[in-house]
PDB file of C-alpha atoms in Angstrom:
ATOM      1  CA  MET G   1     -50.202   1.149  -6.471  1.00  0.00           C
ATOM      2  CA  LYS G   2     -48.343  -0.842  -8.726  1.00  0.00           C
ATOM      3  CA  ALA G   3     -44.335  -0.909  -8.646  1.00  0.00           C
ATOM      4  CA  VAL G   4     -42.709   0.016 -11.874  1.00  0.00           C
ATOM      5  CA  VAL G   5     -39.059  -0.236 -10.174  1.00  0.00           C
ATOM      6  CA  GLU G   6     -38.239  -2.654  -7.263  1.00  0.00           C
ATOM      7  CA  LEU G   7     -34.427  -3.037  -6.387  1.00  0.00           C
ATOM      8  CA  ARG G   8     -33.482  -5.763  -4.252  1.00  0.00           C
ATOM      9  CA  GLN G   9     -30.248  -5.711  -2.324  1.00  0.00           C
ATOM     10  CA  VAL G  10     -28.464  -4.525  -5.245  1.00  0.00           C
ATOM     11  CA  THR G  11     -24.569  -3.823  -4.914  1.00  0.00           C
ATOM     12  CA  LYS G  12     -21.900  -2.869  -7.609  1.00  0.00           C
ATOM     13  CA  TYR G  13     -18.369  -3.141  -7.464  1.00  0.00           C
ATOM     14  CA  TYR G  14     -15.851  -1.619 -10.002  1.00  0.00           C
ATOM     15  CA  LYS G  15     -12.802  -3.006 -10.835  1.00  0.00           C
ATOM     16  CA  ASN G  16      -9.814  -2.684  -8.423  1.00  0.00           C
ATOM     17  CA  ASN G  17     -11.878  -1.199  -6.177  1.00  0.00           C
ATOM     18  CA  GLU G  18     -12.328  -3.050  -2.762  1.00  0.00           C
ATOM     19  CA  ASN G  19     -15.419  -0.778  -1.687  1.00  0.00           C
ATOM     20  CA  PRO G  20     -18.666  -0.870  -3.492  1.00  0.00           C
ATOM     21  CA  ALA G  21     -19.750   1.949  -5.417  1.00  0.00           C
ATOM     22  CA  VAL G  22     -23.446   0.835  -4.308  1.00  0.00           C
ATOM     23  CA  ARG G  23     -24.183  -1.369  -1.577  1.00  0.00           C
ATOM     24  CA  GLU G  24     -27.507  -3.318  -0.633  1.00  0.00           C
ATOM     25  CA  VAL G  25     -29.533  -0.847  -2.228  1.00  0.00           C
ATOM     26  CA  SER G  26     -33.227  -1.691  -1.589  1.00  0.00           C
ATOM     27  CA  PHE G  27     -36.438   0.566  -2.741  1.00  0.00           C
ATOM     28  CA  GLN G  28     -39.586   0.465  -4.891  1.00  0.00           C
ATOM     29  CA  LEU G  29     -41.152   3.165  -7.259  1.00  0.00           C
ATOM     30  CA  ASP G  30     -44.492   3.192  -7.777  1.00  0.00           C
ATOM     31  CA  ASN G  31     -46.675   3.730 -10.765  1.00  0.00           C
ATOM     32  CA  GLU G  32     -46.639   7.882 -11.703  1.00  0.00           C
ATOM     33  CA  GLN G  33     -44.519   8.543  -9.190  1.00  0.00           C
ATOM     34  CA  VAL G  34     -41.146  10.786  -9.358  1.00  0.00           C
ATOM     35  CA  LEU G  35     -37.887   9.771  -6.954  1.00  0.00           C
ATOM     36  CA  ALA G  36     -35.486  12.240  -6.696  1.00  0.00           C
ATOM     37  CA  VAL G  37     -32.162  10.660  -5.566  1.00  0.00           C
ATOM     38  CA  ILE G  38     -30.013  13.119  -3.802  1.00  0.00           C
ATOM     39  CA  GLY G  39     -26.501  12.803  -2.071  1.00  0.00           C
ATOM     40  CA  GLU G  40     -22.854  14.506  -2.440  1.00  0.00           C
ATOM     41  CA  SER G  41     -20.470  13.603  -5.400  1.00  0.00           C
ATOM     42  CA  GLY G  42     -19.425   9.997  -4.798  1.00  0.00           C
ATOM     43  CA  SER G  43     -22.481   8.590  -3.266  1.00  0.00           C
ATOM     44  CA  GLY G  44     -23.292   6.473  -5.963  1.00  0.00           C
ATOM     45  CA  LYS G  45     -26.325   7.942  -7.490  1.00  0.00           C
ATOM     46  CA  THR G  46     -25.401   7.836 -11.017  1.00  0.00           C
ATOM     47  CA  THR G  47     -24.109   4.154 -10.595  1.00  0.00           C
ATOM     48  CA  LEU G  48     -27.584   3.519  -9.182  1.00  0.00           C
ATOM     49  CA  ILE G  49     -29.462   4.996 -12.152  1.00  0.00           C
ATOM     50  CA  ARG G  50     -26.902   3.019 -14.989  1.00  0.00           C
ATOM     51  CA  MET G  51     -27.531  -0.476 -13.258  1.00  0.00           C
ATOM     52  CA  ILE G  52     -31.311   0.289 -13.821  1.00  0.00           C
ATOM     53  CA  ALA G  53     -30.983   1.760 -17.401  1.00  0.00           C
ATOM     54  CA  GLY G  54     -28.729  -1.608 -17.932  1.00  0.00           C
ATOM     55  CA  LEU G  55     -25.628   0.330 -18.740  1.00  0.00           C
ATOM     56  CA  GLU G  56     -23.860  -1.331 -15.779  1.00  0.00           C
ATOM     57  CA  ASP G  57     -23.910  -4.952 -14.015  1.00  0.00           C
ATOM     58  CA  ILE G  58     -24.218  -5.842 -10.458  1.00  0.00           C
ATOM     59  CA  GLN G  59     -22.479  -8.010  -8.580  1.00  0.00           C
ATOM     60  CA  GLY G  60     -25.297  -8.722  -5.702  1.00  0.00           C
ATOM     61  CA  GLY G  61     -29.228  -8.418  -5.710  1.00  0.00           C
ATOM     62  CA  GLU G  62     -31.616  -8.031  -8.509  1.00  0.00           C
ATOM     63  CA  ILE G  63     -33.197  -5.387 -10.405  1.00  0.00           C
ATOM     64  CA  VAL G  64     -36.985  -6.042 -11.499  1.00  0.00           C
ATOM     65  CA  LEU G  65     -39.027  -3.254 -13.975  1.00  0.00           C
ATOM     66  CA  HIS G  66     -42.928  -3.889 -14.482  1.00  0.00           C
ATOM     67  CA  ASP G  67     -42.344  -6.981 -12.652  1.00  0.00           C
ATOM     68  CA  THR G  68     -40.047  -8.448 -15.012  1.00  0.00           C
ATOM     69  CA  VAL G  69     -36.372  -9.525 -13.322  1.00  0.00           C
ATOM     70  CA  VAL G  70     -33.844  -7.647 -15.542  1.00  0.00           C
ATOM     71  CA  THR G  71     -30.859  -7.970 -13.549  1.00  0.00           C
ATOM     72  CA  ASN G  72     -29.717 -10.430 -11.245  1.00  0.00           C
ATOM     73  CA  ALA G  73     -27.122 -13.247 -10.693  1.00  0.00           C
ATOM     74  CA  SER G  74     -28.103 -14.932 -14.144  1.00  0.00           C
ATOM     75  CA  ILE G  75     -30.314 -12.375 -16.042  1.00  0.00           C
ATOM     76  CA  PHE G  76     -28.859  -9.263 -17.824  1.00  0.00           C
ATOM     77  CA  LEU G  77     -31.905  -7.561 -19.752  1.00  0.00           C
ATOM     78  CA  PRO G  78     -29.946  -5.309 -22.445  1.00  0.00           C
ATOM     79  CA  PRO G  79     -30.727  -1.652 -22.051  1.00  0.00           C
ATOM     80  CA  GLU G  80     -32.866  -1.336 -25.503  1.00  0.00           C
ATOM     81  CA  LYS G  81     -34.814  -4.350 -24.002  1.00  0.00           C
ATOM     82  CA  ARG G  82     -36.195  -2.289 -20.716  1.00  0.00           C
ATOM     83  CA  ALA G  83     -38.476   0.381 -21.744  1.00  0.00           C
ATOM     84  CA  VAL G  84     -36.400   2.873 -19.864  1.00  0.00           C
ATOM     85  CA  GLY G  85     -36.097   6.184 -21.513  1.00  0.00           C
ATOM     86  CA  MET G  86     -32.774   8.334 -20.691  1.00  0.00           C
ATOM     87  CA  VAL G  87     -31.906  11.974 -20.457  1.00  0.00           C
ATOM     88  CA  PHE G  88     -28.124  12.697 -19.993  1.00  0.00           C
ATOM     89  CA  GLN G  89     -26.741  15.803 -18.620  1.00  0.00           C
ATOM     90  CA  GLU G  90     -24.707  16.216 -21.554  1.00  0.00           C
ATOM     91  CA  TYR G  91     -28.265  15.896 -23.902  1.00  0.00           C
ATOM     92  CA  ALA G  92     -26.120  13.236 -26.110  1.00  0.00           C
ATOM     93  CA  LEU G  93     -28.005  14.589 -29.465  1.00  0.00           C
ATOM     94  CA  PHE G  94     -26.764  13.588 -32.631  1.00  0.00           C
ATOM     95  CA  PRO G  95     -25.199  16.351 -34.155  1.00  0.00           C
ATOM     96  CA  HIS G  96     -25.340  15.409 -37.857  1.00  0.00           C
ATOM     97  CA  PHE G  97     -29.146  14.993 -37.124  1.00  0.00           C
ATOM     98  CA  ASN G  98     -31.957  17.773 -37.127  1.00  0.00           C
ATOM     99  CA  VAL G  99     -34.315  17.599 -34.532  1.00  0.00           C
ATOM    100  CA  TYR G 100     -36.913  15.157 -35.877  1.00  0.00           C
ATOM    101  CA  LYS G 101     -34.320  12.586 -36.484  1.00  0.00           C
ATOM    102  CA  ASN G 102     -32.955  12.940 -33.187  1.00  0.00           C
ATOM    103  CA  ILE G 103     -36.547  12.157 -31.985  1.00  0.00           C
ATOM    104  CA  ALA G 104     -37.632   9.960 -34.578  1.00  0.00           C
ATOM    105  CA  TYR G 105     -34.493   7.504 -33.891  1.00  0.00           C
ATOM    106  CA  GLY G 106     -35.941   5.507 -30.946  1.00  0.00           C
ATOM    107  CA  ILE G 107     -39.381   5.221 -32.504  1.00  0.00           C
ATOM    108  CA  ASN G 108     -39.754   1.421 -33.226  1.00  0.00           C
ATOM    109  CA  ASP G 109     -43.088   1.963 -35.563  1.00  0.00           C
ATOM    110  CA  LYS G 110     -41.415   4.531 -38.063  1.00  0.00           C
ATOM    111  CA  LYS G 111     -45.533   5.123 -39.736  1.00  0.00           C
ATOM    112  CA  GLU G 112     -46.103   6.690 -36.518  1.00  0.00           C
ATOM    113  CA  ALA G 113     -43.090   8.703 -36.210  1.00  0.00           C
ATOM    114  CA  ALA G 114     -44.216  12.077 -37.626  1.00  0.00           C
ATOM    115  CA  THR G 115     -47.209  12.009 -35.318  1.00  0.00           C
ATOM    116  CA  ARG G 116     -45.215  11.233 -32.245  1.00  0.00           C
ATOM    117  CA  VAL G 117     -42.562  13.622 -33.103  1.00  0.00           C
ATOM    118  CA  ALA G 118     -44.958  15.986 -33.464  1.00  0.00           C
ATOM    119  CA  GLU G 119     -46.874  15.198 -30.228  1.00  0.00           C
ATOM    120  CA  VAL G 120     -43.433  15.748 -28.101  1.00  0.00           C
ATOM    121  CA  LEU G 121     -42.345  18.748 -29.870  1.00  0.00           C
ATOM    122  CA  GLU G 122     -45.733  20.084 -28.879  1.00  0.00           C
ATOM    123  CA  LEU G 123     -45.549  18.722 -25.194  1.00  0.00           C
ATOM    124  CA  VAL G 124     -41.964  20.217 -24.651  1.00  0.00           C
ATOM    125  CA  GLY G 125     -43.271  23.647 -26.633  1.00  0.00           C
ATOM    126  CA  LEU G 126     -40.756  23.231 -29.368  1.00  0.00           C
ATOM    127  CA  ALA G 127     -43.375  22.803 -32.004  1.00  0.00           C
ATOM    128  CA  GLY G 128     -42.297  23.649 -35.080  1.00  0.00           C
ATOM    129  CA  TYR G 129     -38.578  22.879 -34.696  1.00  0.00           C
ATOM    130  CA  GLU G 130     -38.172  19.854 -36.680  1.00  0.00           C
ATOM    131  CA  GLU G 131     -35.360  20.826 -39.157  1.00  0.00           C
ATOM    132  CA  ARG G 132     -33.039  22.684 -36.480  1.00  0.00           C
ATOM    133  CA  TYR G 133     -29.866  20.997 -35.806  1.00  0.00           C
ATOM    134  CA  PRO G 134     -28.507  20.845 -32.507  1.00  0.00           C
ATOM    135  CA  HIS G 135     -25.779  23.671 -32.742  1.00  0.00           C
ATOM    136  CA  GLU G 136     -28.897  26.026 -33.714  1.00  0.00           C
ATOM    137  CA  LEU G 137     -30.397  25.435 -30.231  1.00  0.00           C
ATOM    138  CA  SER G 138     -30.039  26.944 -27.237  1.00  0.00           C
ATOM    139  CA  GLY G 139     -28.824  24.676 -23.873  1.00  0.00           C
ATOM    140  CA  GLY G 140     -32.456  24.837 -22.617  1.00  0.00           C
ATOM    141  CA  GLN G 141     -33.655  24.105 -26.198  1.00  0.00           C
ATOM    142  CA  GLN G 142     -30.855  21.241 -26.302  1.00  0.00           C
ATOM    143  CA  GLN G 143     -32.517  19.661 -22.811  1.00  0.00           C
ATOM    144  CA  ARG G 144     -36.169  19.654 -23.975  1.00  0.00           C
ATOM    145  CA  ILE G 145     -35.487  18.223 -27.231  1.00  0.00           C
ATOM    146  CA  ALA G 146     -33.468  15.167 -25.150  1.00  0.00           C
ATOM    147  CA  LEU G 147     -36.559  15.154 -23.035  1.00  0.00           C
ATOM    148  CA  ALA G 148     -38.881  14.703 -26.218  1.00  0.00           C
ATOM    149  CA  ARG G 149     -36.795  12.397 -27.539  1.00  0.00           C
ATOM    150  CA  ALA G 150     -36.548   9.898 -24.453  1.00  0.00           C
ATOM    151  CA  LEU G 151     -40.139  10.333 -24.251  1.00  0.00           C
ATOM    152  CA  ALA G 152     -41.300   9.751 -28.152  1.00  0.00           C
ATOM    153  CA  PRO G 153     -40.981   5.746 -27.522  1.00  0.00           C
ATOM    154  CA  ARG G 154     -43.355   5.557 -24.278  1.00  0.00           C
ATOM    155  CA  PRO G 155     -40.834   4.278 -21.760  1.00  0.00           C
ATOM    156  CA  LYS G 156     -42.358   2.766 -18.828  1.00  0.00           C
ATOM    157  CA  LEU G 157     -39.677   4.355 -17.083  1.00  0.00           C
ATOM    158  CA  LEU G 158     -37.888   7.912 -17.228  1.00  0.00           C
ATOM    159  CA  ILE G 159     -34.503   8.586 -15.969  1.00  0.00           C
ATOM    160  CA  LEU G 160     -32.630  11.537 -15.846  1.00  0.00           C
ATOM    161  CA  ASP G 161     -29.186  12.333 -14.940  1.00  0.00           C
ATOM    162  CA  GLU G 162     -28.512  15.624 -13.355  1.00  0.00           C
ATOM    163  CA  PRO G 163     -30.828  17.269 -16.041  1.00  0.00           C
ATOM    164  CA  PHE G 164     -30.181  21.123 -15.126  1.00  0.00           C
ATOM    165  CA  SER G 165     -26.562  21.084 -14.498  1.00  0.00           C
ATOM    166  CA  ASN G 166     -25.620  22.651 -17.600  1.00  0.00           C
ATOM    167  CA  LEU G 167     -28.019  25.513 -17.182  1.00  0.00           C
ATOM    168  CA  ASP G 168     -27.785  29.049 -16.453  1.00  0.00           C
ATOM    169  CA  ALA G 169     -30.334  30.085 -13.409  1.00  0.00           C
ATOM    170  CA  ILE G 170     -33.009  31.991 -15.565  1.00  0.00           C
ATOM    171  CA  ILE G 171     -33.286  28.864 -18.255  1.00  0.00           C
ATOM    172  CA  LYS G 172     -33.123  26.226 -15.441  1.00  0.00           C
ATOM    173  CA  SER G 173     -36.039  27.843 -13.527  1.00  0.00           C
ATOM    174  CA  GLU G 174     -38.243  27.879 -16.222  1.00  0.00           C
ATOM    175  CA  LEU G 175     -37.033  24.270 -17.594  1.00  0.00           C
ATOM    176  CA  LYS G 176     -37.912  22.626 -13.975  1.00  0.00           C
ATOM    177  CA  VAL G 177     -41.295  23.830 -14.310  1.00  0.00           C
ATOM    178  CA  GLN G 178     -41.587  22.625 -17.747  1.00  0.00           C
ATOM    179  CA  VAL G 179     -40.483  19.048 -16.701  1.00  0.00           C
ATOM    180  CA  LYS G 180     -42.507  18.733 -13.759  1.00  0.00           C
ATOM    181  CA  GLU G 181     -45.428  19.651 -16.186  1.00  0.00           C
ATOM    182  CA  VAL G 182     -44.328  17.338 -18.680  1.00  0.00           C
ATOM    183  CA  LEU G 183     -44.109  14.356 -16.149  1.00  0.00           C
ATOM    184  CA  LYS G 184     -47.512  14.936 -14.432  1.00  0.00           C
ATOM    185  CA  LYS G 185     -49.323  15.222 -17.595  1.00  0.00           C
ATOM    186  CA  THR G 186     -47.864  12.609 -19.534  1.00  0.00           C
ATOM    187  CA  LYS G 187     -48.117  10.172 -15.968  1.00  0.00           C
ATOM    188  CA  THR G 188     -44.523   9.452 -16.343  1.00  0.00           C
ATOM    189  CA  THR G 189     -42.782   7.279 -13.880  1.00  0.00           C
ATOM    190  CA  ALA G 190     -39.282   8.742 -13.523  1.00  0.00           C
ATOM    191  CA  ILE G 191     -35.959   8.817 -11.304  1.00  0.00           C
ATOM    192  CA  PHE G 192     -33.704  11.627 -11.445  1.00  0.00           C
ATOM    193  CA  VAL G 193     -30.227  12.635  -9.912  1.00  0.00           C
ATOM    194  CA  THR G 194     -29.686  15.956  -8.711  1.00  0.00           C
ATOM    195  CA  HIS G 195     -27.164  17.418  -6.270  1.00  0.00           C
ATOM    196  CA  ASP G 196     -29.454  20.242  -6.233  1.00  0.00           C
ATOM    197  CA  ILE G 197     -31.842  19.963  -3.190  1.00  0.00           C
ATOM    198  CA  ASN G 198     -34.332  22.950  -4.551  1.00  0.00           C
ATOM    199  CA  ASP G 199     -34.791  20.624  -8.003  1.00  0.00           C
ATOM    200  CA  ALA G 200     -35.464  17.668  -5.995  1.00  0.00           C
ATOM    201  CA  VAL G 201     -38.009  19.259  -3.670  1.00  0.00           C
ATOM    202  CA  MET G 202     -39.627  20.981  -6.649  1.00  0.00           C
ATOM    203  CA  ILE G 203     -40.090  18.186  -8.931  1.00  0.00           C
ATOM    204  CA  ALA G 204     -40.082  14.966  -6.890  1.00  0.00           C
ATOM    205  CA  ASP G 205     -42.760  12.730  -4.939  1.00  0.00           C
ATOM    206  CA  ARG G 206     -40.210  11.080  -2.820  1.00  0.00           C
ATOM    207  CA  LEU G 207     -36.214  11.267  -2.069  1.00  0.00           C
ATOM    208  CA  LEU G 208     -33.937   8.745  -1.956  1.00  0.00           C
ATOM    209  CA  VAL G 209     -30.713   9.804   0.141  1.00  0.00           C
ATOM    210  CA  MET G 210     -27.284   8.413  -0.854  1.00  0.00           C
ATOM    211  CA  LYS G 211     -23.859   8.066   0.859  1.00  0.00           C
ATOM    212  CA  ASN G 212     -21.069   6.449   0.224  1.00  0.00           C
ATOM    213  CA  GLY G 213     -22.893   3.880  -1.717  1.00  0.00           C
ATOM    214  CA  VAL G 214     -25.725   3.160   0.475  1.00  0.00           C
ATOM    215  CA  VAL G 215     -29.263   4.308   0.947  1.00  0.00           C
ATOM    216  CA  ILE G 216     -29.227   6.752   4.364  1.00  0.00           C
ATOM    217  CA  GLU G 217     -32.871   7.540   4.015  1.00  0.00           C
ATOM    218  CA  GLN G 218     -36.004   7.388   1.603  1.00  0.00           C
ATOM    219  CA  GLY G 219     -39.574   8.729   1.948  1.00  0.00           C
ATOM    220  CA  SER G 220     -42.154  11.060   0.911  1.00  0.00           C
ATOM    221  CA  VAL G 221     -40.519  14.777   0.235  1.00  0.00           C
ATOM    222  CA  ASN G 222     -43.116  16.075   2.613  1.00  0.00           C
ATOM    223  CA  GLU G 223     -41.811  13.368   5.229  1.00  0.00           C
ATOM    224  CA  LEU G 224     -38.114  13.969   4.763  1.00  0.00           C
ATOM    225  CA  ILE G 225     -38.754  17.932   4.944  1.00  0.00           C
ATOM    226  CA  ALA G 226     -40.842  17.462   8.119  1.00  0.00           C
ATOM    227  CA  ASN G 227     -38.968  15.191   9.788  1.00  0.00           C
ATOM    228  CA  PRO G 228     -35.418  13.627   8.224  1.00  0.00           C
ATOM    229  CA  LYS G 229     -34.016  10.953  10.969  1.00  0.00           C
ATOM    230  CA  GLU G 230     -30.727  11.351   9.749  1.00  0.00           C
ATOM    231  CA  HIS G 231     -27.926  13.929  10.434  1.00  0.00           C
ATOM    232  CA  TYR G 232     -26.927  13.639   6.867  1.00  0.00           C
ATOM    233  CA  THR G 233     -30.335  13.926   5.610  1.00  0.00           C
ATOM    234  CA  GLN G 234     -30.765  16.988   8.032  1.00  0.00           C
ATOM    235  CA  ARG G 235     -28.108  18.989   6.370  1.00  0.00           C
ATOM    236  CA  LEU G 236     -28.681  17.986   2.781  1.00  0.00           C
ATOM    237  CA  LEU G 237     -31.703  19.699   3.286  1.00  0.00           C
ATOM    238  CA  ALA G 238     -30.669  22.631   5.112  1.00  0.00           C
ATOM    239  CA  ALA G 239     -30.051  24.555   1.999  1.00  0.00           C
ATOM    240  CA  PHE G 240     -33.930  23.958   0.839  1.00  0.00           C
ATOM    241  CA  ASN G 241     -35.123  24.913   4.419  1.00  0.00           C
ATOM    242  CA  LEU G 242     -32.725  27.976   4.573  1.00  0.00           C
ATOM    243  CA  GLY G 243     -34.560  28.965   1.468  1.00  0.00           C
TER     244      GLY G 243
END
């Protein structure tokens, strides 16, 4: 299968910190696969996805999206040129825009906007919500609108940063199922960050395990559940294995 994302020895330092936030990370993600990045707080998960999206620069290595180098020592393609959709933990909806305007905001072809907004609202189960404002929506509905907005421009890669962390257990359970269905139905290549192993195992095809900015282990969900090679991975997956 064709790689949508490839990182080659990517390293990132933050100012006034002698230890790298991410150190020599390499992996690739093929078309239509879903990757979950897991690890404890401070492991470098969010920094990793922000570099891929173009929200952070790098100090070493290179990032390739769709066979194009988007970041290395001499190249930095801005976020809007990367065909990457982003769903943030805090939803990041425009409070003064209704649902229609929030979703249509990133659609370049304005002639297509009405049709596309209707399509993605149907996809996330919120058809008819065009005139609602964010404050009129529940947390789960806001997250679904954020997902619809990210999918509307037809990104080649979708990134989700802790997409379920602000939701209560019942809404979270329902939304996980829906997100998985949407990703598969739209054949979307996606990366999502989570500290919840159950989320990762339910939604992802592959896992990337990070600790202190380094990739400790990576592989298919089934491989790592059945045969984790690193003690750290075993410990992370124990919560899932205990059910």
